């Protein structure tokens, strides 16, 4: 009534669609951004900072890191083993960088570790749901926390499978990779991590692979 502004809140929003092409042959399916084919050239970001470890010294340092990734020709990044600073995701939104969202994994498979991952990742998804830069959720990396000497360990397999469907039920707008790079149960992207010279991997490894997408890390 007095005409005096006591407080101001500014925000923003973004709209985008991430999907998989609806083709009859699964061999030809592609990832689409706003119904257009998008080839992801991603940078793995560990999120370490000089003088701050897991905390960026300043917002300017965050911007420099993201710009560095773009200057080298990458169009996206995979956050690794932690929930990233919302300021980082904000600048990914603003600068047009695609993001794979991830959470820290445990070392051992216990009831407590299962519950903690569920609670922490659900909290992260709820917090970061409105960042349009995030296009994929990754709950587990390389079977960390669910690894077993036996490939027939049903408990770990059921847990990994449940993560995929739980995340889909919470956020059906994004793709989900259940166990990035390792033993998949149900996944939108078949990813494989190979820490060796790519020339040493037999071509027969990929012969008639019935998956939508293949992502390969090369260890330099």
PDB file of C-alpha atoms in Angstrom:
ATOM      1  CA  UNK A   1       0.000   0.000   0.000  1.00  0.00           C
ATOM      2  CA  UNK A   2       2.882   2.368   0.639  1.00  0.00           C
ATOM      3  CA  UNK A   3       4.460   1.614  -2.735  1.00  0.00           C
ATOM      4  CA  UNK A   4       7.680   0.526  -1.093  1.00  0.00           C
ATOM      5  CA  UNK A   5       9.262  -2.706  -2.348  1.00  0.00           C
ATOM      6  CA  UNK A   6      10.583  -4.647   0.623  1.00  0.00           C
ATOM      7  CA  UNK A   7      11.716  -7.786  -1.161  1.00  0.00           C
ATOM      8  CA  UNK A   8      12.175  -9.078  -4.708  1.00  0.00           C
ATOM      9  CA  UNK A   9      12.575 -12.632  -5.917  1.00  0.00           C
ATOM     10  CA  UNK A  10      13.684 -13.383  -9.463  1.00  0.00           C
ATOM     11  CA  UNK A  11      13.661 -16.781 -11.100  1.00  0.00           C
ATOM     12  CA  UNK A  12      13.677 -18.406 -14.524  1.00  0.00           C
ATOM     13  CA  UNK A  13      12.488 -21.533 -16.283  1.00  0.00           C
ATOM     14  CA  UNK A  14      13.472 -23.579 -19.298  1.00  0.00           C
ATOM     15  CA  UNK A  15      11.601 -26.002 -21.508  1.00  0.00           C
ATOM     16  CA  UNK A  16      13.101 -28.934 -23.354  1.00  0.00           C
ATOM     17  CA  UNK A  17      12.281 -32.518 -24.272  1.00  0.00           C
ATOM     18  CA  UNK A  18      14.695 -35.444 -24.018  1.00  0.00           C
ATOM     19  CA  UNK A  19      13.543 -38.685 -25.630  1.00  0.00           C
ATOM     20  CA  UNK A  20      14.527 -41.733 -27.659  1.00  0.00           C
ATOM     21  CA  UNK A  21      13.546 -41.995 -31.310  1.00  0.00           C
ATOM     22  CA  UNK A  22      10.536 -44.214 -31.905  1.00  0.00           C
ATOM     23  CA  UNK A  23      11.908 -46.511 -34.581  1.00  0.00           C
ATOM     24  CA  UNK A  24      10.890 -50.100 -35.197  1.00  0.00           C
ATOM     25  CA  UNK A  25      14.467 -51.337 -35.112  1.00  0.00           C
ATOM     26  CA  UNK A  26      16.191 -50.837 -31.763  1.00  0.00           C
ATOM     27  CA  UNK A  27      19.544 -50.859 -33.593  1.00  0.00           C
ATOM     28  CA  UNK A  28      18.763 -47.443 -35.069  1.00  0.00           C
ATOM     29  CA  UNK A  29      17.260 -45.685 -32.067  1.00  0.00           C
ATOM     30  CA  UNK A  30      18.825 -42.358 -31.179  1.00  0.00           C
ATOM     31  CA  UNK A  31      18.670 -39.863 -28.337  1.00  0.00           C
ATOM     32  CA  UNK A  32      16.682 -36.763 -29.241  1.00  0.00           C
ATOM     33  CA  UNK A  33      16.680 -33.255 -27.811  1.00  0.00           C
ATOM     34  CA  UNK A  34      13.485 -31.404 -28.703  1.00  0.00           C
ATOM     35  CA  UNK A  35      12.833 -34.150 -31.274  1.00  0.00           C
ATOM     36  CA  UNK A  36      16.194 -33.522 -32.978  1.00  0.00           C
ATOM     37  CA  UNK A  37      19.135 -35.916 -32.967  1.00  0.00           C
ATOM     38  CA  UNK A  38      21.745 -34.915 -30.397  1.00  0.00           C
ATOM     39  CA  UNK A  39      25.207 -36.470 -30.246  1.00  0.00           C
ATOM     40  CA  UNK A  40      26.540 -36.099 -26.742  1.00  0.00           C
ATOM     41  CA  UNK A  41      30.179 -35.127 -26.334  1.00  0.00           C
ATOM     42  CA  UNK A  42      30.555 -35.188 -22.587  1.00  0.00           C
ATOM     43  CA  UNK A  43      33.191 -34.167 -20.078  1.00  0.00           C
ATOM     44  CA  UNK A  44      33.473 -36.080 -16.793  1.00  0.00           C
ATOM     45  CA  UNK A  45      33.474 -33.512 -13.987  1.00  0.00           C
ATOM     46  CA  UNK A  46      34.733 -34.693 -10.609  1.00  0.00           C
ATOM     47  CA  UNK A  47      33.949 -31.392  -8.921  1.00  0.00           C
ATOM     48  CA  UNK A  48      37.265 -30.845  -7.143  1.00  0.00           C
ATOM     49  CA  UNK A  49      38.441 -27.278  -6.568  1.00  0.00           C
ATOM     50  CA  UNK A  50      41.883 -25.923  -5.566  1.00  0.00           C
ATOM     51  CA  UNK A  51      41.613 -24.530  -2.077  1.00  0.00           C
ATOM     52  CA  UNK A  52      38.043 -25.678  -1.641  1.00  0.00           C
ATOM     53  CA  UNK A  53      38.014 -29.410  -2.340  1.00  0.00           C
ATOM     54  CA  UNK A  54      34.300 -29.988  -2.983  1.00  0.00           C
ATOM     55  CA  UNK A  55      33.331 -26.296  -2.748  1.00  0.00           C
ATOM     56  CA  UNK A  56      34.020 -23.819  -5.546  1.00  0.00           C
ATOM     57  CA  UNK A  57      36.038 -20.793  -4.350  1.00  0.00           C
ATOM     58  CA  UNK A  58      33.680 -18.452  -6.203  1.00  0.00           C
ATOM     59  CA  UNK A  59      30.878 -18.333  -8.728  1.00  0.00           C
ATOM     60  CA  UNK A  60      33.356 -17.000 -11.279  1.00  0.00           C
ATOM     61  CA  UNK A  61      35.330 -20.246 -10.953  1.00  0.00           C
ATOM     62  CA  UNK A  62      32.189 -22.234 -11.728  1.00  0.00           C
ATOM     63  CA  UNK A  63      31.578 -20.176 -14.864  1.00  0.00           C
ATOM     64  CA  UNK A  64      35.202 -20.598 -15.969  1.00  0.00           C
ATOM     65  CA  UNK A  65      34.983 -24.384 -15.592  1.00  0.00           C
ATOM     66  CA  UNK A  66      31.822 -24.629 -17.682  1.00  0.00           C
ATOM     67  CA  UNK A  67      33.185 -22.260 -20.325  1.00  0.00           C
ATOM     68  CA  UNK A  68      36.400 -24.314 -20.449  1.00  0.00           C
ATOM     69  CA  UNK A  69      34.324 -27.402 -21.269  1.00  0.00           C
ATOM     70  CA  UNK A  70      32.486 -25.568 -24.058  1.00  0.00           C
ATOM     71  CA  UNK A  71      35.706 -24.096 -25.488  1.00  0.00           C
ATOM     72  CA  UNK A  72      37.091 -27.603 -25.937  1.00  0.00           C
ATOM     73  CA  UNK A  73      34.102 -28.576 -28.062  1.00  0.00           C
ATOM     74  CA  UNK A  74      32.032 -30.516 -25.543  1.00  0.00           C
ATOM     75  CA  UNK A  75      28.276 -29.985 -25.355  1.00  0.00           C
ATOM     76  CA  UNK A  76      27.669 -31.577 -21.978  1.00  0.00           C
ATOM     77  CA  UNK A  77      29.106 -33.061 -18.836  1.00  0.00           C
ATOM     78  CA  UNK A  78      28.585 -35.907 -16.443  1.00  0.00           C
ATOM     79  CA  UNK A  79      28.654 -34.889 -12.805  1.00  0.00           C
ATOM     80  CA  UNK A  80      30.460 -37.557 -10.836  1.00  0.00           C
ATOM     81  CA  UNK A  81      29.694 -39.049  -7.426  1.00  0.00           C
ATOM     82  CA  UNK A  82      28.112 -36.075  -5.739  1.00  0.00           C
ATOM     83  CA  UNK A  83      25.146 -33.723  -5.816  1.00  0.00           C
ATOM     84  CA  UNK A  84      26.527 -30.590  -7.447  1.00  0.00           C
ATOM     85  CA  UNK A  85      26.174 -27.025  -6.229  1.00  0.00           C
ATOM     86  CA  UNK A  86      22.866 -25.549  -7.497  1.00  0.00           C
ATOM     87  CA  UNK A  87      24.888 -22.575  -8.773  1.00  0.00           C
ATOM     88  CA  UNK A  88      26.794 -24.952 -11.047  1.00  0.00           C
ATOM     89  CA  UNK A  89      23.540 -26.320 -12.455  1.00  0.00           C
ATOM     90  CA  UNK A  90      22.186 -22.781 -12.834  1.00  0.00           C
ATOM     91  CA  UNK A  91      25.092 -21.825 -15.051  1.00  0.00           C
ATOM     92  CA  UNK A  92      24.763 -25.039 -17.050  1.00  0.00           C
ATOM     93  CA  UNK A  93      21.161 -23.976 -17.687  1.00  0.00           C
ATOM     94  CA  UNK A  94      22.233 -20.483 -18.714  1.00  0.00           C
ATOM     95  CA  UNK A  95      25.168 -21.599 -20.876  1.00  0.00           C
ATOM     96  CA  UNK A  96      23.363 -24.439 -22.648  1.00  0.00           C
ATOM     97  CA  UNK A  97      25.353 -27.411 -21.329  1.00  0.00           C
ATOM     98  CA  UNK A  98      23.750 -30.858 -21.008  1.00  0.00           C
ATOM     99  CA  UNK A  99      24.123 -32.585 -17.631  1.00  0.00           C
ATOM    100  CA  UNK A 100      23.995 -36.142 -16.334  1.00  0.00           C
ATOM    101  CA  UNK A 101      23.014 -36.019 -12.660  1.00  0.00           C
ATOM    102  CA  UNK A 102      24.637 -38.483 -10.269  1.00  0.00           C
ATOM    103  CA  UNK A 103      24.915 -39.232  -6.546  1.00  0.00           C
ATOM    104  CA  UNK A 104      27.714 -40.563  -4.349  1.00  0.00           C
ATOM    105  CA  UNK A 105      27.748 -44.363  -4.040  1.00  0.00           C
ATOM    106  CA  UNK A 106      28.653 -46.542  -1.085  1.00  0.00           C
ATOM    107  CA  UNK A 107      31.502 -49.036  -0.946  1.00  0.00           C
ATOM    108  CA  UNK A 108      29.577 -51.997   0.463  1.00  0.00           C
ATOM    109  CA  UNK A 109      26.064 -53.358  -0.061  1.00  0.00           C
ATOM    110  CA  UNK A 110      24.007 -53.174   3.127  1.00  0.00           C
ATOM    111  CA  UNK A 111      20.450 -52.282   4.077  1.00  0.00           C
ATOM    112  CA  UNK A 112      21.718 -48.972   5.437  1.00  0.00           C
ATOM    113  CA  UNK A 113      23.593 -48.151   2.228  1.00  0.00           C
ATOM    114  CA  UNK A 114      20.502 -48.919   0.147  1.00  0.00           C
ATOM    115  CA  UNK A 115      18.267 -46.682   2.238  1.00  0.00           C
ATOM    116  CA  UNK A 116      20.788 -43.838   2.336  1.00  0.00           C
ATOM    117  CA  UNK A 117      21.277 -43.833  -1.430  1.00  0.00           C
ATOM    118  CA  UNK A 118      17.519 -43.844  -1.978  1.00  0.00           C
ATOM    119  CA  UNK A 119      16.935 -40.969   0.434  1.00  0.00           C
ATOM    120  CA  UNK A 120      19.839 -38.874  -0.811  1.00  0.00           C
ATOM    121  CA  UNK A 121      19.125 -39.348  -4.506  1.00  0.00           C
ATOM    122  CA  UNK A 122      15.391 -38.695  -4.153  1.00  0.00           C
ATOM    123  CA  UNK A 123      16.265 -35.488  -2.297  1.00  0.00           C
ATOM    124  CA  UNK A 124      18.655 -34.507  -5.098  1.00  0.00           C
ATOM    125  CA  UNK A 125      16.044 -35.177  -7.787  1.00  0.00           C
ATOM    126  CA  UNK A 126      13.451 -33.111  -5.918  1.00  0.00           C
ATOM    127  CA  UNK A 127      15.935 -30.265  -5.486  1.00  0.00           C
ATOM    128  CA  UNK A 128      17.227 -30.240  -9.068  1.00  0.00           C
ATOM    129  CA  UNK A 129      14.100 -31.332 -10.947  1.00  0.00           C
ATOM    130  CA  UNK A 130      13.536 -27.913 -12.528  1.00  0.00           C
ATOM    131  CA  UNK A 131      17.011 -27.560 -14.046  1.00  0.00           C
ATOM    132  CA  UNK A 132      16.446 -28.050 -17.805  1.00  0.00           C
ATOM    133  CA  UNK A 133      20.147 -28.793 -18.357  1.00  0.00           C
ATOM    134  CA  UNK A 134      19.783 -32.156 -16.570  1.00  0.00           C
ATOM    135  CA  UNK A 135      18.713 -34.774 -19.112  1.00  0.00           C
ATOM    136  CA  UNK A 136      19.789 -38.051 -17.467  1.00  0.00           C
ATOM    137  CA  UNK A 137      19.855 -39.485 -13.939  1.00  0.00           C
ATOM    138  CA  UNK A 138      22.573 -41.971 -12.936  1.00  0.00           C
ATOM    139  CA  UNK A 139      22.023 -43.621  -9.517  1.00  0.00           C
ATOM    140  CA  UNK A 140      24.963 -46.065  -9.675  1.00  0.00           C
ATOM    141  CA  UNK A 141      28.402 -45.866 -11.272  1.00  0.00           C
ATOM    142  CA  UNK A 142      30.240 -49.047 -12.283  1.00  0.00           C
ATOM    143  CA  UNK A 143      28.350 -51.192  -9.754  1.00  0.00           C
ATOM    144  CA  UNK A 144      29.874 -49.277  -6.834  1.00  0.00           C
ATOM    145  CA  UNK A 145      28.070 -50.419  -3.720  1.00  0.00           C
ATOM    146  CA  UNK A 146      26.271 -53.263  -5.511  1.00  0.00           C
ATOM    147  CA  UNK A 147      29.199 -55.198  -6.923  1.00  0.00           C
ATOM    148  CA  UNK A 148      29.211 -58.945  -6.327  1.00  0.00           C
ATOM    149  CA  UNK A 149      31.499 -61.835  -7.165  1.00  0.00           C
ATOM    150  CA  UNK A 150      28.462 -63.616  -8.513  1.00  0.00           C
ATOM    151  CA  UNK A 151      26.574 -62.219 -11.495  1.00  0.00           C
ATOM    152  CA  UNK A 152      23.508 -64.044 -10.165  1.00  0.00           C
ATOM    153  CA  UNK A 153      23.164 -62.081  -6.949  1.00  0.00           C
ATOM    154  CA  UNK A 154      19.427 -61.432  -7.062  1.00  0.00           C
ATOM    155  CA  UNK A 155      19.316 -58.938  -4.164  1.00  0.00           C
ATOM    156  CA  UNK A 156      21.715 -56.517  -5.811  1.00  0.00           C
ATOM    157  CA  UNK A 157      20.067 -56.978  -9.196  1.00  0.00           C
ATOM    158  CA  UNK A 158      16.596 -56.319  -7.779  1.00  0.00           C
ATOM    159  CA  UNK A 159      17.876 -53.232  -5.987  1.00  0.00           C
ATOM    160  CA  UNK A 160      19.441 -51.823  -9.154  1.00  0.00           C
ATOM    161  CA  UNK A 161      16.301 -52.629 -11.123  1.00  0.00           C
ATOM    162  CA  UNK A 162      14.112 -50.945  -8.508  1.00  0.00           C
ATOM    163  CA  UNK A 163      16.215 -47.780  -8.704  1.00  0.00           C
ATOM    164  CA  UNK A 164      15.496 -47.472 -12.416  1.00  0.00           C
ATOM    165  CA  UNK A 165      11.734 -47.740 -12.006  1.00  0.00           C
ATOM    166  CA  UNK A 166      11.602 -45.613  -8.864  1.00  0.00           C
ATOM    167  CA  UNK A 167      13.433 -42.754 -10.572  1.00  0.00           C
ATOM    168  CA  UNK A 168      11.187 -43.131 -13.619  1.00  0.00           C
ATOM    169  CA  UNK A 169       8.128 -42.884 -11.377  1.00  0.00           C
ATOM    170  CA  UNK A 170       9.472 -39.700  -9.755  1.00  0.00           C
ATOM    171  CA  UNK A 171      10.729 -38.093 -12.963  1.00  0.00           C
ATOM    172  CA  UNK A 172       9.430 -39.594 -16.231  1.00  0.00           C
ATOM    173  CA  UNK A 173      10.735 -36.596 -18.213  1.00  0.00           C
ATOM    174  CA  UNK A 174      14.359 -37.745 -18.177  1.00  0.00           C
ATOM    175  CA  UNK A 175      16.364 -40.798 -19.195  1.00  0.00           C
ATOM    176  CA  UNK A 176      17.816 -43.127 -16.553  1.00  0.00           C
ATOM    177  CA  UNK A 177      20.980 -45.236 -16.585  1.00  0.00           C
ATOM    178  CA  UNK A 178      20.682 -47.797 -13.817  1.00  0.00           C
ATOM    179  CA  UNK A 179      24.362 -48.772 -13.464  1.00  0.00           C
ATOM    180  CA  UNK A 180      26.593 -46.678 -15.683  1.00  0.00           C
ATOM    181  CA  UNK A 181      29.294 -48.638 -17.441  1.00  0.00           C
ATOM    182  CA  UNK A 182      28.785 -51.976 -15.708  1.00  0.00           C
ATOM    183  CA  UNK A 183      26.010 -54.537 -15.134  1.00  0.00           C
ATOM    184  CA  UNK A 184      22.711 -53.206 -16.456  1.00  0.00           C
ATOM    185  CA  UNK A 185      19.331 -54.514 -15.332  1.00  0.00           C
ATOM    186  CA  UNK A 186      17.037 -51.985 -17.011  1.00  0.00           C
ATOM    187  CA  UNK A 187      18.416 -48.874 -18.656  1.00  0.00           C
ATOM    188  CA  UNK A 188      17.623 -46.242 -21.260  1.00  0.00           C
ATOM    189  CA  UNK A 189      21.243 -46.211 -22.424  1.00  0.00           C
ATOM    190  CA  UNK A 190      23.575 -49.174 -22.607  1.00  0.00           C
ATOM    191  CA  UNK A 191      26.894 -47.780 -21.430  1.00  0.00           C
ATOM    192  CA  UNK A 192      30.216 -49.580 -21.263  1.00  0.00           C
ATOM    193  CA  UNK A 193      33.380 -48.320 -19.573  1.00  0.00           C
ATOM    194  CA  UNK A 194      36.612 -49.790 -20.919  1.00  0.00           C
ATOM    195  CA  UNK A 195      39.881 -48.766 -19.291  1.00  0.00           C
ATOM    196  CA  UNK A 196      42.188 -49.968 -22.028  1.00  0.00           C
ATOM    197  CA  UNK A 197      43.242 -49.116 -25.550  1.00  0.00           C
ATOM    198  CA  UNK A 198      40.155 -49.233 -27.716  1.00  0.00           C
ATOM    199  CA  UNK A 199      42.111 -51.132 -30.383  1.00  0.00           C
ATOM    200  CA  UNK A 200      42.427 -54.081 -28.016  1.00  0.00           C
ATOM    201  CA  UNK A 201      38.676 -54.509 -27.784  1.00  0.00           C
ATOM    202  CA  UNK A 202      37.387 -57.007 -30.308  1.00  0.00           C
ATOM    203  CA  UNK A 203      34.841 -55.752 -32.806  1.00  0.00           C
ATOM    204  CA  UNK A 204      32.829 -58.836 -32.004  1.00  0.00           C
ATOM    205  CA  UNK A 205      32.069 -57.233 -28.628  1.00  0.00           C
ATOM    206  CA  UNK A 206      29.574 -54.948 -30.326  1.00  0.00           C
ATOM    207  CA  UNK A 207      28.247 -57.283 -32.986  1.00  0.00           C
ATOM    208  CA  UNK A 208      24.445 -57.051 -33.112  1.00  0.00           C
ATOM    209  CA  UNK A 209      24.201 -55.431 -29.697  1.00  0.00           C
ATOM    210  CA  UNK A 210      20.496 -54.913 -29.078  1.00  0.00           C
ATOM    211  CA  UNK A 211      20.680 -51.571 -27.281  1.00  0.00           C
ATOM    212  CA  UNK A 212      19.837 -48.017 -28.152  1.00  0.00           C
ATOM    213  CA  UNK A 213      23.128 -46.299 -27.528  1.00  0.00           C
ATOM    214  CA  UNK A 214      26.723 -47.157 -26.738  1.00  0.00           C
ATOM    215  CA  UNK A 215      28.972 -44.907 -24.692  1.00  0.00           C
ATOM    216  CA  UNK A 216      32.688 -45.698 -24.405  1.00  0.00           C
ATOM    217  CA  UNK A 217      35.272 -44.198 -22.093  1.00  0.00           C
ATOM    218  CA  UNK A 218      38.857 -44.402 -23.271  1.00  0.00           C
ATOM    219  CA  UNK A 219      41.522 -44.231 -20.604  1.00  0.00           C
ATOM    220  CA  UNK A 220      44.443 -42.093 -21.775  1.00  0.00           C
TER     221      UNK A 220
END
